[in-house]
Amino acid sequence: MVMKKPRVVIVGAGMAGLTAAHRLHAAASGDLFDLCVVEAGHRLGGRILTSVFAGDRVEMGATWIHGIGGSPIHAIARDIAALAGDCVPWERMDGFPSDPLTVAEGGALVDPYVVVDPVTSLYRRLMDSARAGDATVDPKRPGVGAFLRHGLQEYRSSRGGSSGCGEWSPEELEESVFAMHEFMERTCTSADDLNELDLAAESEYRDYPGDQITIAKGYSQIVEHLASALPPGMIRLGRRLRRIEWCSDGRGDGGPVRLHFEGEHSAMAADHVIVTVSLGVLKAGLGKGGGDTSGVKFSPPLPEFKREAIEQLGFGVVDKLFMEIEGAEGGGRFPFLQIAFAHEEREGRRRAAGIPRWMRRTASICPIYRGSRVLLAWFAGRDALDLEALLDEEIIRGVHATLDAFLPADVTCGGGDKVDRRCNERGAASSPPRIARVKRSGWGRDPLYLGSYSYVAVGSSGADLDLMAEPLPRLCGDPKEERDRGASPPPSPAPPLQILFAGEATHRTHYSTTHGAYLSGVREANRLLQHYRYTSAA
């Protein structure tokens, strides 16, 4: 008698979904499961998307391998020779810049020895303390933002006096440089407000050891490699999932899970579904963040423990803006420019006219590698959403106003020339560069993602990331639902492992990363493999 293969449908062809499919298909030479991957979009990769702009290879989404020591992403990239360069220059091919030029609004060069280096060291010590678990959490203000500000206040009270810079006082310069690092933290974590980023949870986050690098041939090479091992027809693009029907308590007919799609696509039945959609899409399915029409619905609704984890965890927006410099020389002399804006609450002559609000919380504008004609700036939160809504012409005007304020004609533009001037001393320079065209990501307003990556928000904890990973029906039951049922007869057993969850927002220590997504795909594939090895043995 021929046994029916378990039907497994994986929702999403990003890193987590393709990893799970790759592992399940590889098991028993693809003969163990009836496997299908459905993807709402018309391409592979999810929040991984490599592109080319002005002749350079750029990443619209995931950019870095966060540590090469033991990283599965680095291992794949190495094995498929994606780390070796080809004829196309790529983003950060020369590593992270080590010689920034920090300029205050209006064009004053900020002294690296007196201001920038001490404030940068302070910021790094504070964040190192938070990630080591040594930071004291104020129960009234448990966010990272409050902790950082307290550290800055203590620094100011302990240090001796220092000189200002023209019309800037020492305190104002320190404030602006410190805020610059806070802006970087927003793009690293996706938290729009660092006061909403949970301080206690910082100690659980982990990177791999070693260098942080980019992938020469592009991050998309990783997902294309994973997909190439799957048979033709296994991945079905353009299937946007709208509703999942499942059996929560065993009182139903015990039938398979059913998936309902947008448009005229027929519903699909499955014994198991691995859901890898973004946390933003799950929030939208609960009516949070994206509206009722943007998410995936569950029938019956998700149990309370799962809903609470989805609601409480943070999911932010991070976007990248690439800018091509006009002219044949391109960015040959453009520095790694760190921009220290005048404090928002201080209206005065240091605040340059014409700089839009969405530009005022970015930390830097720099070539994507030394000498590139392509510049890059990062944006987070509401600033990223504002950026997504603008016309290219509006963006270019805002960038020009910013460059005019930070690189006026009487301040050096750096480049190969080591800058040793301070404050208002003048150096030979050309006019600020002009931008010919731009290319930006749009993860926040894309209904297939509704954001970029997750963070542990104040009010949530790492335990919520574990709850995100729990399959349905819950193996141990939901205590509250059992109390609500009272003395009613216990339900018959529900079919196990109907809905499994993978994706970066389901990994307790590697959330927000591609390797976290990869590891979650392996985890859920192994969960199914272990289940069938156990049941077949029984």
XYZ file of C-alpha atoms in Angstrom:
538
model
C 0.000 0.000 0.000
C 1.366 3.400 -1.033
C 1.279 5.906 1.811
C 0.134 9.450 1.056
C 2.931 11.959 1.466
C 2.257 14.751 3.976
C 1.410 17.949 2.125
C 3.560 20.901 3.296
C 2.928 24.425 2.015
C 5.526 27.088 2.804
C 4.245 30.665 2.677
C 6.959 33.034 1.483
C 10.010 32.595 -0.758
C 12.416 34.673 1.314
C 15.378 33.401 3.308
C 13.344 31.478 5.915
C 10.916 29.909 3.444
C 13.511 28.832 0.895
C 15.765 27.454 3.635
C 12.908 25.337 5.022
C 11.986 24.137 1.521
C 15.610 23.337 0.714
C 16.010 21.251 3.860
C 12.695 19.403 3.538
C 13.297 18.628 -0.112
C 16.819 17.386 0.597
C 15.495 14.947 3.216
C 15.084 11.465 1.727
C 16.000 12.868 -1.700
C 12.768 14.815 -1.904
C 10.578 11.741 -1.429
C 9.239 12.408 2.076
C 6.880 15.371 1.558
C 4.557 16.777 -1.063
C 6.091 20.229 -0.947
C 5.029 23.604 -2.333
C 6.249 27.191 -1.786
C 3.788 30.028 -2.408
C 5.047 33.593 -2.753
C 2.849 36.690 -2.915
C 5.311 38.674 -5.013
C 6.729 38.049 -8.444
C 10.334 37.473 -7.398
C 12.312 35.437 -4.889
C 14.109 36.796 -1.864
C 11.609 38.707 0.243
C 13.510 41.452 2.037
C 16.667 40.482 0.145
C 16.952 42.345 -3.151
C 20.192 43.056 -5.015
C 20.090 45.686 -7.745
C 22.425 47.749 -9.943
C 22.483 51.549 -9.827
C 24.830 53.820 -11.811
C 27.005 50.822 -12.630
C 27.421 49.682 -9.011
C 25.865 46.656 -7.322
C 23.698 47.774 -4.398
C 21.488 46.094 -1.817
C 17.961 47.441 -1.461
C 17.338 45.263 1.593
C 19.634 43.007 3.601
C 23.200 44.284 3.245
C 25.640 42.818 5.765
C 26.819 39.406 6.878
C 26.893 40.104 10.615
C 30.077 38.254 11.545
C 31.764 35.545 9.515
C 32.722 33.180 12.337
C 30.175 30.376 12.170
C 27.611 32.277 10.116
C 25.604 29.972 7.828
C 25.133 32.848 5.388
C 28.873 33.372 5.123
C 29.381 29.638 4.644
C 26.921 29.537 1.734
C 28.355 32.688 0.150
C 31.861 31.234 0.407
C 30.843 27.849 -0.978
C 29.103 29.306 -4.040
C 31.962 31.794 -4.659
C 29.653 34.787 -4.113
C 32.306 36.574 -2.038
C 34.686 36.895 -4.982
C 34.306 40.096 -6.959
C 33.506 40.266 -10.634
C 33.431 43.148 -13.102
C 30.756 45.061 -11.133
C 31.860 47.137 -8.103
C 29.690 46.506 -5.059
C 28.441 48.288 -1.984
C 31.022 48.514 0.817
C 33.530 46.431 -1.151
C 36.261 48.229 0.820
C 34.682 47.567 4.207
C 33.257 50.101 6.592
C 34.939 53.532 6.275
C 37.431 54.296 9.015
C 38.086 57.987 8.282
C 34.822 59.900 8.694
C 34.598 63.658 8.332
C 32.175 65.042 10.908
C 30.602 68.367 10.028
C 28.106 70.408 12.026
C 25.167 72.108 10.368
C 26.440 75.253 8.687
C 29.769 73.726 7.664
C 31.836 73.769 10.870
C 34.297 70.876 11.040
C 33.894 69.112 14.384
C 37.190 68.401 16.103
C 37.654 64.612 16.090
C 39.980 64.603 19.087
C 38.111 66.978 21.373
C 34.495 66.091 20.518
C 33.894 63.259 18.046
C 36.199 60.571 19.411
C 35.286 61.062 23.105
C 31.535 61.102 22.376
C 31.834 58.106 20.058
C 33.765 56.188 22.722
C 31.125 57.087 25.292
C 28.333 55.857 23.045
C 30.097 52.572 22.318
C 30.773 51.971 26.019
C 27.123 52.501 26.818
C 25.879 50.143 24.101
C 28.541 47.555 24.994
C 27.282 47.717 28.577
C 23.693 47.236 27.426
C 24.577 44.241 25.253
C 26.665 42.681 28.016
C 23.699 42.884 30.391
C 25.508 45.293 32.703
C 23.170 48.239 32.233
C 20.846 49.201 35.060
C 17.233 49.266 33.873
C 15.070 52.064 35.237
C 11.615 50.487 35.673
C 10.001 53.853 34.976
C 12.001 54.355 31.777
C 13.060 50.887 30.588
C 14.070 51.873 27.070
C 17.507 52.163 25.487
C 16.936 55.855 24.764
C 16.587 56.840 28.418
C 19.674 54.799 29.322
C 21.750 56.514 26.648
C 20.617 59.981 27.676
C 21.432 59.279 31.323
C 24.913 58.212 30.246
C 25.396 61.443 28.296
C 24.329 63.504 31.313
C 26.809 61.706 33.563
C 29.562 62.248 31.004
C 28.885 65.971 30.887
C 28.909 66.308 34.648
C 32.198 64.420 35.021
C 34.327 65.915 32.257
C 36.196 69.179 32.498
C 35.408 72.233 30.423
C 36.135 72.268 26.713
C 36.034 74.831 23.986
C 33.160 75.256 21.596
C 33.269 75.778 17.873
C 32.296 79.212 16.611
C 28.656 79.721 17.512
C 28.406 76.148 18.843
C 28.869 75.540 22.569
C 30.648 72.334 23.725
C 27.348 70.957 25.016
C 25.603 71.593 21.712
C 28.350 69.863 19.735
C 28.290 66.863 22.075
C 24.500 66.735 21.820
C 24.560 66.735 18.028
C 27.328 64.133 17.728
C 25.648 61.891 20.308
C 22.327 62.236 18.467
C 24.126 61.247 15.276
C 24.982 57.900 16.880
C 21.415 57.523 18.110
C 20.233 57.983 14.526
C 22.566 55.158 13.467
C 21.087 52.978 16.212
C 17.603 53.588 14.845
C 18.610 52.173 11.463
C 20.432 49.244 13.096
C 17.417 48.252 15.187
C 14.487 49.672 13.135
C 13.125 51.344 16.292
C 11.811 54.805 15.387
C 12.107 55.928 19.030
C 14.931 54.423 21.091
C 12.822 54.938 24.204
C 10.622 52.158 22.812
C 13.582 49.757 22.384
C 13.742 47.465 25.421
C 17.028 47.834 27.301
C 16.934 44.480 29.139
C 16.503 42.555 25.874
C 19.667 44.020 24.347
C 21.764 41.499 26.257
C 20.113 38.582 24.428
C 20.886 39.756 20.891
C 23.861 38.031 19.271
C 26.027 38.571 16.200
C 28.545 36.049 14.955
C 32.192 36.865 15.715
C 34.572 38.202 13.116
C 34.314 40.767 10.348
C 31.051 42.170 9.078
C 31.148 42.068 5.296
C 28.993 42.483 2.214
C 28.570 39.926 -0.577
C 30.444 40.785 -3.756
C 28.025 39.155 -6.180
C 25.001 40.267 -4.183
C 22.840 38.922 -1.366
C 20.317 37.643 -3.906
C 22.864 34.987 -4.867
C 22.116 33.228 -1.568
C 18.370 32.861 -2.171
C 18.909 31.977 -5.822
C 21.261 29.194 -4.709
C 18.684 27.816 -2.268
C 15.922 27.982 -4.870
C 18.036 26.326 -7.570
C 17.983 23.027 -5.657
C 14.171 22.837 -5.796
C 12.333 21.149 -8.691
C 10.669 23.330 -11.350
C 7.132 24.238 -10.384
C 7.619 23.838 -6.630
C 7.734 27.637 -6.153
C 4.575 29.434 -7.230
C 4.861 33.202 -7.533
C 2.006 35.691 -7.437
C 0.014 33.777 -4.802
C -0.926 36.273 -2.117
C -2.301 34.485 0.926
C -5.303 36.121 2.590
C -6.677 33.524 5.028
C -5.657 30.271 6.715
C -8.304 27.890 8.056
C -7.062 25.480 10.680
C -8.397 23.150 13.374
C -7.608 24.661 16.772
C -9.132 22.167 19.206
C -9.898 18.927 17.421
C -13.647 19.442 17.507
C -13.816 19.968 13.790
C -13.648 17.302 11.129
C -9.891 16.971 11.580
C -9.365 17.885 7.971
C -6.312 19.567 6.542
C -5.371 23.201 6.782
C -6.783 25.270 3.935
C -5.134 28.325 2.398
C -7.171 30.964 0.578
C -5.508 33.337 -1.877
C -6.283 36.705 -3.400
C -7.860 36.695 -6.826
C -8.924 33.634 -8.762
C -6.329 31.201 -7.394
C -7.911 28.056 -6.004
C -7.650 27.280 -2.304
C -4.951 24.798 -1.314
C -5.130 22.040 1.285
C -2.177 21.077 3.442
C -1.293 18.918 6.395
C 1.238 21.520 7.511
C 1.848 25.167 6.685
C 5.086 27.012 7.469
C 4.241 30.725 7.653
C 7.241 32.985 6.968
C 5.495 36.290 6.235
C 6.867 39.378 7.977
C 5.838 40.416 11.459
C 4.342 43.500 9.805
C 1.980 41.342 7.746
C 0.999 39.353 10.849
C 0.307 42.596 12.713
C -1.853 43.798 9.831
C -3.822 40.553 10.012
C -4.731 41.531 13.567
C -5.736 45.005 12.410
C -2.466 46.533 13.662
C -0.336 48.819 11.555
C -1.253 47.870 8.024
C -5.032 47.943 7.956
C -7.480 45.058 7.648
C -6.766 44.510 3.949
C -2.978 44.099 4.229
C -2.428 41.031 6.378
C -3.134 37.331 6.666
C -6.235 36.253 8.599
C -6.585 33.050 10.591
C -9.818 31.118 11.099
C -10.345 30.438 13.931
C -8.343 33.444 15.195
C -4.866 32.922 16.555
C -4.774 31.992 20.258
C -4.184 34.759 22.737
C -0.524 33.938 23.439
C 0.291 34.262 19.737
C -1.726 37.454 19.270
C -0.056 39.103 22.251
C 3.438 38.245 21.020
C 2.630 39.653 17.557
C 1.170 42.835 19.025
C 3.898 43.485 21.608
C 7.038 42.952 19.540
C 8.323 45.900 17.551
C 8.582 45.979 13.768
C 10.075 49.066 12.165
C 10.907 50.556 8.799
C 14.443 51.123 7.525
C 15.079 52.439 4.025
C 18.175 53.192 1.961
C 18.565 56.145 -0.377
C 21.130 55.842 -3.166
C 22.151 59.042 -4.967
C 24.177 59.360 -8.157
C 26.528 62.346 -8.306
C 26.481 64.423 -11.471
C 29.586 64.859 -13.622
C 32.356 62.714 -14.990
C 34.445 62.806 -11.799
C 31.617 61.380 -9.751
C 32.381 60.873 -6.070
C 36.176 60.799 -6.306
C 36.577 63.432 -3.593
C 33.389 62.976 -1.599
C 34.127 62.068 2.041
C 32.494 59.655 4.424
C 30.395 62.518 5.736
C 28.925 62.293 9.236
C 26.351 65.032 9.665
C 25.650 66.595 13.061
C 22.397 68.517 12.892
C 21.543 71.386 15.195
C 19.167 70.216 17.910
C 15.552 70.274 16.723
C 14.374 72.291 19.709
C 16.855 75.107 19.114
C 15.516 77.334 16.390
C 18.254 79.721 15.343
C 20.683 80.753 12.710
C 22.603 77.440 12.834
C 19.587 75.629 11.382
C 19.857 75.804 7.629
C 16.800 76.677 5.628
C 15.434 74.149 3.198
C 16.504 70.929 4.921
C 13.332 68.829 5.200
C 12.357 67.155 8.441
C 12.885 63.652 7.035
C 16.583 64.449 6.438
C 17.235 65.646 9.980
C 17.523 62.197 11.563
C 19.971 60.591 9.192
C 23.530 60.207 10.419
C 25.675 60.173 7.313
C 25.959 60.540 3.564
C 28.836 58.630 2.046
C 30.007 56.873 -1.121
C 29.141 53.168 -1.139
C 32.885 52.585 -1.554
C 35.779 54.993 -1.847
C 35.607 56.798 -5.182
C 32.105 55.645 -6.109
C 29.779 58.141 -7.772
C 26.920 56.583 -5.745
C 26.177 58.030 -2.298
C 24.103 56.356 0.412
C 22.006 57.577 3.340
C 19.875 55.478 5.724
C 16.468 56.387 7.149
C 14.264 54.832 9.820
C 10.741 55.099 11.191
C 8.493 57.925 10.099
C 11.381 59.548 8.205
C 11.658 56.427 6.045
C 7.909 56.423 5.441
C 8.064 60.094 4.452
C 10.919 59.317 2.065
C 8.905 56.546 0.426
C 6.030 58.926 -0.299
C 8.098 61.642 -2.028
C 8.772 62.254 -5.696
C 12.380 61.860 -6.815
C 12.567 65.610 -7.507
C 11.518 66.398 -3.925
C 14.149 64.044 -2.547
C 16.889 65.605 -4.678
C 15.928 69.099 -3.476
C 16.143 67.955 0.140
C 19.520 66.325 -0.419
C 20.872 69.432 -2.167
C 19.777 71.622 0.758
C 21.553 69.273 3.141
C 24.776 69.169 1.126
C 24.752 72.960 0.829
C 24.473 73.247 4.615
C 27.191 70.725 5.440
C 29.617 71.202 2.548
C 29.575 74.918 1.755
C 32.143 76.129 -0.769
C 34.504 77.433 1.913
C 34.901 74.103 3.762
C 37.045 71.254 2.495
C 35.319 68.178 1.071
C 38.022 65.831 2.303
C 38.636 62.859 -0.006
C 42.280 61.843 -0.207
C 43.327 65.070 1.543
C 43.598 64.619 5.318
C 41.603 67.393 6.956
C 43.458 69.090 9.794
C 41.462 72.309 9.985
C 39.068 73.073 12.805
C 35.769 74.914 13.067
C 35.767 78.073 10.991
C 39.250 77.819 9.512
C 38.950 77.754 5.764
C 40.209 75.171 3.312
C 40.232 75.075 -0.470
C 37.161 73.322 -1.785
C 34.789 73.097 -4.692
C 31.037 73.597 -4.556
C 28.928 70.803 -3.059
C 28.107 68.072 -5.580
C 24.765 67.866 -7.334
C 22.620 64.740 -7.499
C 21.554 63.463 -10.916
C 19.103 60.759 -9.830
C 18.134 58.617 -6.859
C 17.005 55.087 -6.065
C 15.368 54.201 -2.743
C 13.833 51.192 -1.056
C 10.207 51.179 0.047
C 9.703 48.418 2.604
C 7.266 50.289 4.827
C 4.567 50.960 2.234
C 4.971 47.647 0.425
C 1.891 45.608 1.429
C 3.854 42.375 1.159
C 6.204 43.407 4.002
C 4.921 46.539 5.808
C 8.326 47.143 7.330
C 11.904 45.935 7.478
C 12.763 43.916 10.581
C 11.804 43.288 14.180
C 13.026 44.537 17.531
C 12.129 43.852 21.149
C 9.928 46.770 22.141
C 9.318 48.040 25.657
C 6.489 45.888 26.991
C 7.724 42.783 25.207
C 10.686 40.494 25.854
C 12.742 37.746 24.298
C 10.087 35.324 25.500
C 7.732 36.804 22.891
C 10.185 35.793 20.159
C 9.993 32.236 21.500
C 6.196 32.424 21.466
C 6.342 33.594 17.860
C 8.135 30.337 17.041
C 5.604 28.040 18.740
C 3.567 25.935 16.296
C -0.208 25.620 16.327
C -2.059 23.963 17.869
C 0.070 24.595 20.919
C 1.491 21.345 22.227
C 0.969 22.258 25.900
C -2.311 24.107 25.388
C -3.144 27.695 26.267
C -3.717 27.986 30.055
C -6.128 30.920 29.719
C -8.191 29.180 27.076
C -8.330 26.084 29.265
C -9.586 28.214 32.194
C -12.176 29.878 29.954
C -13.442 26.451 28.873
C -14.112 25.646 32.554
C -15.691 22.272 33.188
C -16.484 21.493 29.563
C -15.232 18.125 28.311
C -11.648 18.119 27.071
C -11.453 18.387 23.307
C -10.299 15.531 21.131
C -6.690 15.823 19.987
C -6.175 18.268 17.139
C -3.937 17.316 14.223
C -0.427 18.350 15.303
C 1.878 20.929 13.722
C -0.764 22.431 11.454
C 0.801 25.900 11.398
C 4.489 26.493 11.972
C 6.166 29.895 12.056
C 9.572 30.928 10.724
C 11.304 34.199 9.893
C 13.694 36.601 11.583
C 11.028 37.664 14.109
C 10.849 34.100 15.474
C 14.488 33.797 16.603
C 15.261 34.887 20.145
C 18.915 35.818 19.732
C 19.319 36.483 15.990
C 16.142 38.423 15.240
C 16.337 41.151 12.576
C 19.002 39.293 10.558
C 19.174 37.065 7.501
C 21.018 34.407 9.464
C 18.208 34.501 12.032
C 15.724 33.883 9.217
C 17.904 31.063 7.877
C 18.188 29.388 11.274
C 14.425 29.632 11.799
C 13.803 27.894 8.468
C 16.138 25.075 9.490
C 14.399 24.860 12.882
C 10.910 24.428 11.440
C 12.031 21.968 8.778
C 13.711 19.919 11.497
C 10.540 20.081 13.579
C 8.598 18.372 10.807
C 11.356 15.880 10.072
C 11.571 14.889 13.735
C 7.796 14.587 13.944
C 7.584 12.162 11.043
C 10.571 10.139 12.132
C 8.940 9.779 15.546
C 5.455 8.950 14.258
C 6.757 6.529 11.642
C 8.805 4.747 14.305
C 5.766 4.586 16.573
